[in-house]
Coordinates of C-alpha atoms and ligand atoms in Angstrom, one line a residue:
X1 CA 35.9 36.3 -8.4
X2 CA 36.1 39.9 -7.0
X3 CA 35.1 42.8 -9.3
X4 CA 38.3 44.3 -11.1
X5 CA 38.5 47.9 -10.4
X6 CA 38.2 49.7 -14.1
X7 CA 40.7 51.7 -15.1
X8 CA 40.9 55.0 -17.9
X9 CA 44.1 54.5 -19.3
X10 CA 45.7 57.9 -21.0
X11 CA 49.5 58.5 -22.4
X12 CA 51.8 55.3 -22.5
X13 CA 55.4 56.3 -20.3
X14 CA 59.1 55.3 -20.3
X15 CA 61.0 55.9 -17.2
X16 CA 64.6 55.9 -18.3
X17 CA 67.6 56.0 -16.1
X18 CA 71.3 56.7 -17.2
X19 CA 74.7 56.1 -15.8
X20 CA 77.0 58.6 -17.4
X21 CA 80.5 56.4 -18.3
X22 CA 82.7 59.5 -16.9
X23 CA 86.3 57.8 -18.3
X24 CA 85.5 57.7 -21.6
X25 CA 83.6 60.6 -21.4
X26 CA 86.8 62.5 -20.2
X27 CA 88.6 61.4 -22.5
X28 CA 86.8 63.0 -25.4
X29 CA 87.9 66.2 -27.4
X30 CA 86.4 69.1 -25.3
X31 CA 85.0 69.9 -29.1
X32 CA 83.2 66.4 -29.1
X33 CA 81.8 66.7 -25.9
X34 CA 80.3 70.0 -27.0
X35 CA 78.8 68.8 -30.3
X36 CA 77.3 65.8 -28.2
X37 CA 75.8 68.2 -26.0
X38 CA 74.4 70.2 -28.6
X39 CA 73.3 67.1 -30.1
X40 CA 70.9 66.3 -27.3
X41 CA 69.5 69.8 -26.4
X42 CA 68.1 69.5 -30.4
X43 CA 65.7 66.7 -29.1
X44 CA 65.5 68.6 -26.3
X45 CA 63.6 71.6 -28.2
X46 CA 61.9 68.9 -30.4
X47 CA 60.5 67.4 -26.9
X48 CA 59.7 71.1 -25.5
X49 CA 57.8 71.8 -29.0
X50 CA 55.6 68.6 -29.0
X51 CA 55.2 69.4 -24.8
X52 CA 53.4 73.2 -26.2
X53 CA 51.5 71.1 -28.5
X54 CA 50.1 69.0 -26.3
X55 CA 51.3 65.9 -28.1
X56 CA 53.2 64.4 -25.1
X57 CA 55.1 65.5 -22.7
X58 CA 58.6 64.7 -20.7
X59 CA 60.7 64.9 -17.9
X60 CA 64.4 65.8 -17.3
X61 CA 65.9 65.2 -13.8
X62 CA 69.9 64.5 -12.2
X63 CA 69.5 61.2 -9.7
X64 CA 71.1 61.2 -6.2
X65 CA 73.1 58.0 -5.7
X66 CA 74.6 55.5 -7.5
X67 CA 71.7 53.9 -9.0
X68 CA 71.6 56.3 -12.0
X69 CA 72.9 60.0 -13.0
X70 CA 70.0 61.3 -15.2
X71 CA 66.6 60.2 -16.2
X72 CA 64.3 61.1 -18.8
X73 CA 60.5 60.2 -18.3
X74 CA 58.6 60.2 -21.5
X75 CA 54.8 60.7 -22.3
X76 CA 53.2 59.4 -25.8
X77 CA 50.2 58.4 -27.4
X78 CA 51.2 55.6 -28.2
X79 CA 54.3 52.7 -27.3
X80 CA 55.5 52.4 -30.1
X81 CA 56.6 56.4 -30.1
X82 CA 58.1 55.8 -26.8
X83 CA 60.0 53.0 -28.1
X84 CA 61.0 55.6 -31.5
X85 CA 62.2 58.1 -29.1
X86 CA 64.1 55.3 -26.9
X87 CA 65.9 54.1 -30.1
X88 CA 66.5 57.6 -31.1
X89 CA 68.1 58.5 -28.2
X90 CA 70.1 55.4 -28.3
X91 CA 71.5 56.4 -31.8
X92 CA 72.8 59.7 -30.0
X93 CA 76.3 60.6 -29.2
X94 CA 75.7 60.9 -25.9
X95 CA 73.8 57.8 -25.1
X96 CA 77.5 56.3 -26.2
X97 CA 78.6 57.7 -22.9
X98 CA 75.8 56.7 -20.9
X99 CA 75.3 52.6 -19.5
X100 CA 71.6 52.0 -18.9
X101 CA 70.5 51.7 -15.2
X102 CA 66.9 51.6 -15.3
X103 CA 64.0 51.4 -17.3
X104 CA 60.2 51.3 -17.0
X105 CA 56.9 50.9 -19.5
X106 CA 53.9 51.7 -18.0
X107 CA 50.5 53.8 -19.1
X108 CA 49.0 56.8 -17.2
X109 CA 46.1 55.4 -15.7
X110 CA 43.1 56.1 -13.3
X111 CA 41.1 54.0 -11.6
X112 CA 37.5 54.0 -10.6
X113 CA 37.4 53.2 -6.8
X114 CA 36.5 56.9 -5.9
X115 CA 34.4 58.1 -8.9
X116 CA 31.1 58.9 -8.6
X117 CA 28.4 57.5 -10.1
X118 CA 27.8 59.5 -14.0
X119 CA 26.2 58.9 -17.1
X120 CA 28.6 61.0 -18.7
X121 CA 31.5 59.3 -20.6
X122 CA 34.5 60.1 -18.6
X123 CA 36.6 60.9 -21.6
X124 CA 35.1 64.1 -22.5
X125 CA 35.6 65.4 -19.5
X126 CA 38.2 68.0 -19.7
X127 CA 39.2 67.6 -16.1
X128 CA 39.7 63.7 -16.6
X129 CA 41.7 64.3 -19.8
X130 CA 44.0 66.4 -18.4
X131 CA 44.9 63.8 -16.1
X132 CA 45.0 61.1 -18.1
X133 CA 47.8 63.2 -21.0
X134 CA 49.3 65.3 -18.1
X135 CA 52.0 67.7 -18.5
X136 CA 54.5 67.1 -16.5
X137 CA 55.4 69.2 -14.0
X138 CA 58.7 70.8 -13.5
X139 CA 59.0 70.9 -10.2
X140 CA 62.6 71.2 -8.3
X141 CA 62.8 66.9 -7.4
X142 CA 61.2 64.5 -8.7
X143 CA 61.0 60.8 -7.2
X144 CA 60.3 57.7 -8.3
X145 CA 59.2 53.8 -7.7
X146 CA 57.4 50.7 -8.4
X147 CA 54.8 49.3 -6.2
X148 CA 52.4 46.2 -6.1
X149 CA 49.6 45.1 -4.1
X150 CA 50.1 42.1 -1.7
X151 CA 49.1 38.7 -2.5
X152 CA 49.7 36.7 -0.2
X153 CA 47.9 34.1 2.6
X154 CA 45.4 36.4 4.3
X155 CA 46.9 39.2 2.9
X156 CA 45.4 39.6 -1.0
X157 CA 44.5 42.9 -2.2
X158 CA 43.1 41.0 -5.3
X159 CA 40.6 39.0 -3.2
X160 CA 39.0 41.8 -1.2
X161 CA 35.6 42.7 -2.5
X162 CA 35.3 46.0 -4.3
X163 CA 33.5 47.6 -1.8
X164 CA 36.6 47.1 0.7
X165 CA 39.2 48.3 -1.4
X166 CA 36.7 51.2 -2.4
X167 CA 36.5 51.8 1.3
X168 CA 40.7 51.3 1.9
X169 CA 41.0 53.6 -1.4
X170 CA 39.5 56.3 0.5
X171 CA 41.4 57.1 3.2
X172 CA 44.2 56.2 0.6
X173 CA 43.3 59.2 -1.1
X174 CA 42.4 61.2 1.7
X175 CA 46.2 61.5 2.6
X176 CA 47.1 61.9 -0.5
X177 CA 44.9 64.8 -0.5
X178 CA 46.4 66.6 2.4
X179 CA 49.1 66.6 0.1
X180 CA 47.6 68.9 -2.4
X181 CA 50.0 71.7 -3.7
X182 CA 53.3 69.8 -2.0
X183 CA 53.5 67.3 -4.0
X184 CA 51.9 66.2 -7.5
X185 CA 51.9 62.4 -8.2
X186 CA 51.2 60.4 -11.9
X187 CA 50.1 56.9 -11.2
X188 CA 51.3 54.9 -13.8
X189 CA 49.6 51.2 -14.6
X190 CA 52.4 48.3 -15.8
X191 CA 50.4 45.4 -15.1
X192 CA 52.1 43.0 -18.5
X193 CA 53.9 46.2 -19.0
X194 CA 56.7 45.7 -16.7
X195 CA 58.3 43.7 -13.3
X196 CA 55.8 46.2 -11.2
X197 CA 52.4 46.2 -11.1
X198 CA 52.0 50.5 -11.2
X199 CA 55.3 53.0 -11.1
X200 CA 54.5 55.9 -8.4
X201 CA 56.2 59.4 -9.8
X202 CA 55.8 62.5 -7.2
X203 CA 56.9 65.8 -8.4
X204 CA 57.5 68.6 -5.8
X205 CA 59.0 71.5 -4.9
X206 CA 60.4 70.2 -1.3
X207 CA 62.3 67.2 -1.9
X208 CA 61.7 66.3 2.1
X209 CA 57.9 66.3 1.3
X210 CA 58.5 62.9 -0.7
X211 CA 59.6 61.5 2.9
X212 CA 56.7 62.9 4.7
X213 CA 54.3 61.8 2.1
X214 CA 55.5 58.0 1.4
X215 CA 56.6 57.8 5.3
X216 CA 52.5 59.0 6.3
X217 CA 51.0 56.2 3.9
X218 CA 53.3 53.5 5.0
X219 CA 50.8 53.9 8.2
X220 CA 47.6 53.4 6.1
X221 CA 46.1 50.2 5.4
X222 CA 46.6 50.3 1.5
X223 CA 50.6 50.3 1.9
X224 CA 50.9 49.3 5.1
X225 CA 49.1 46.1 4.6
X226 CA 49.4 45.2 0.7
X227 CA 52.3 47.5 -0.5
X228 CA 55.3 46.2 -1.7
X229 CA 57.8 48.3 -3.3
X230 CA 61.0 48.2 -5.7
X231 CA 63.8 50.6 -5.5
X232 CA 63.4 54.6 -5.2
X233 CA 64.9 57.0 -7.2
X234 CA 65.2 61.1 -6.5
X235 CA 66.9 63.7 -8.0
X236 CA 66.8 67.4 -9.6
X237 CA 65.1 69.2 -12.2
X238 CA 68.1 69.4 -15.2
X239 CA 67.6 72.2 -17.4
X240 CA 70.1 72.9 -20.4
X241 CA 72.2 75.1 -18.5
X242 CA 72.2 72.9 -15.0
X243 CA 73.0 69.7 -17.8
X244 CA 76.0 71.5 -19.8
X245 CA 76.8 72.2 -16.1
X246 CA 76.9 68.6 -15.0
X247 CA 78.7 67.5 -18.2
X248 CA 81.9 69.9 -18.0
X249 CA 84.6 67.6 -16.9
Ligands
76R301 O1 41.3 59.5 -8.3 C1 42.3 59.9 -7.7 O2 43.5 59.9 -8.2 C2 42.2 60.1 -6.2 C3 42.2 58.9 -5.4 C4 43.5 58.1 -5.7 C5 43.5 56.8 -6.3 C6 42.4 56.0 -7.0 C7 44.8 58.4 -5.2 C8 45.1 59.6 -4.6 N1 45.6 57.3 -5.5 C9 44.9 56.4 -6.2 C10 45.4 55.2 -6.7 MN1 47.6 57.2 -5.0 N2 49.5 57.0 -4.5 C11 50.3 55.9 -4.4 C12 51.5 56.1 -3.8 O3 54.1 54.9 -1.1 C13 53.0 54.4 -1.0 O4 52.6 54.0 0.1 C14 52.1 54.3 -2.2 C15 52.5 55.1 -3.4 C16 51.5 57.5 -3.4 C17 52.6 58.2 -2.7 C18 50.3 58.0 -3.9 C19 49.9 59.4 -3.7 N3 47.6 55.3 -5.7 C20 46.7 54.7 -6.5 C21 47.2 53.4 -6.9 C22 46.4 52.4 -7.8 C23 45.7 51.5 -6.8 C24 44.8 50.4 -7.4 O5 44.2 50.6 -8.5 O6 44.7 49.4 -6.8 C25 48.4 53.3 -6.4 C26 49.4 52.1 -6.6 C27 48.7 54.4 -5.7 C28 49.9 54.7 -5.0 N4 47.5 59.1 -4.2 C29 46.4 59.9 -4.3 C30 48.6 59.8 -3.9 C31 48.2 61.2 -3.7 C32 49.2 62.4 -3.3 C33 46.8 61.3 -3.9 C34 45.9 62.5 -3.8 C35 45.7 63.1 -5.2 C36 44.8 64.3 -5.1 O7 43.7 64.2 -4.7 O8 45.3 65.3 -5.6

């Protein structure tokens, strides 16, 4: 059996995606559709409060398409929070104007194909525990999807030897690194979380970087070879004011 890479595992995370039902929406009292509004923005501060406090963290964005309208990515301790706020959200007026699109559990996780050899225990490293509870960044686009690694015939990423994948995992990261300060990406584990095995979430300021990024490591062995990936999503950084914005019908 090859060596399973170890992972640190940090804050558990819910991806999740919302149609907005425009007709019945319409045809709400403009009154209603305000209180509903104000409704939400109160989690809103709640989620901005426990963000300062370093007891989670989240993310607002529009989506592009048809697949969704909104998303809301969610940071916690632990799942059963996520699931609290999920239900919590559900019991909102304005989830009664949305239809689910999308949804995915996963944990932010690191794995230890590129660490160095350390005696040191990794979780009291401040640098390592940032990234494992990360505050999201809030960036102009975000984008998201889920990937696996290849198993099939000749082509199994989970019967390479450690020291191969190590070896794939660096050049792997070495583009990623080129991408330093364009685009900031949270690696999410879901292996018996959800359908993927990891969800990919890249933040940035240039939404073409996304392209240039996922387009560059389509060429590298890691992707090229043994990804496989679900549907993307991108959209735009929603703020109150861009929301109440979106929502005026
Ligand atoms: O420790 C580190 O985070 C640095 C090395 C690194 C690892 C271990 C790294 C760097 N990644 C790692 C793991 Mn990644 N990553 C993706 C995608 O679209 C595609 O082709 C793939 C989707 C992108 C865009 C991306 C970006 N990475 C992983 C894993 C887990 C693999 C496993 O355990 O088998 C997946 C699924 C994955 C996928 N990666 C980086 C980036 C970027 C931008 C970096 C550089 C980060 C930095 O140095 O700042």
């Amino acid at each position: 059996m090859s060596e399973a890479a170890q992972t640190l595992d940090g804050w558990y995370c819910l991806h999740d995606f919302r149609s907005i039902d425009w007709t019945s929406w319409k045809k709400l009292p403009s009154d209603e559709r305000e209180a509903a509004i104000q409704e939400f923005y109160t989690f809103l501060d709640k989620w901005d409060l426990m963000q300062q406090n370093k007891e989670g963290s989240y993310a607002f964005y529009s989506i592009v398409g048809q697949k969704a309208d909104f998303m809301l990515m969610w940071l916690r301790p632990t799942m059963v929070e996520l699931n609290e706020i999920e239900t919590a959200f559900n019991k909102t007026k304005l989830a009664e104007y949305t239809i689910p699109a999308y949804s995915y559990v996963s944990v932010v996780e690191l794995s230890n194909y590129l660490a160095g050899k350390s005696d040191e225990d990794p979780m009291e490293n401040p640098h390592i525990k940032a990234r494992l509870n990360p505050i999201l960044p809030k960036t102009q686009y975000i984008c998201f999807y889920p990937m696996d690694k290849r198993r099939e015939g000749n082509d199994n990423w989970y019967m390479l030897s450690m020291e191969d994948r190590r070896e794939m995992m660096k050049s792997h990261g070495m583009i990623g690194r080129s991408y330093a300060g364009k685009v900031k990406q949270i690696i999410t584990g879901s292996v018996g979380f959800d359908d993927w095995e990891w969800g990919v979430t890249l933040f940035a300021e240039d939404v073409l970087q996304f392209k240039k990024l996922v387009y560059e490591m389509r060429f590298d062995e890691v992707s090229a070879r043994y990804g496989e990936f679900g549907a993307f999503y991108v959209g735009a950084l929603l703020n109150k004011e861009r929301f109440s914005q979106m929502m005026t019908v």
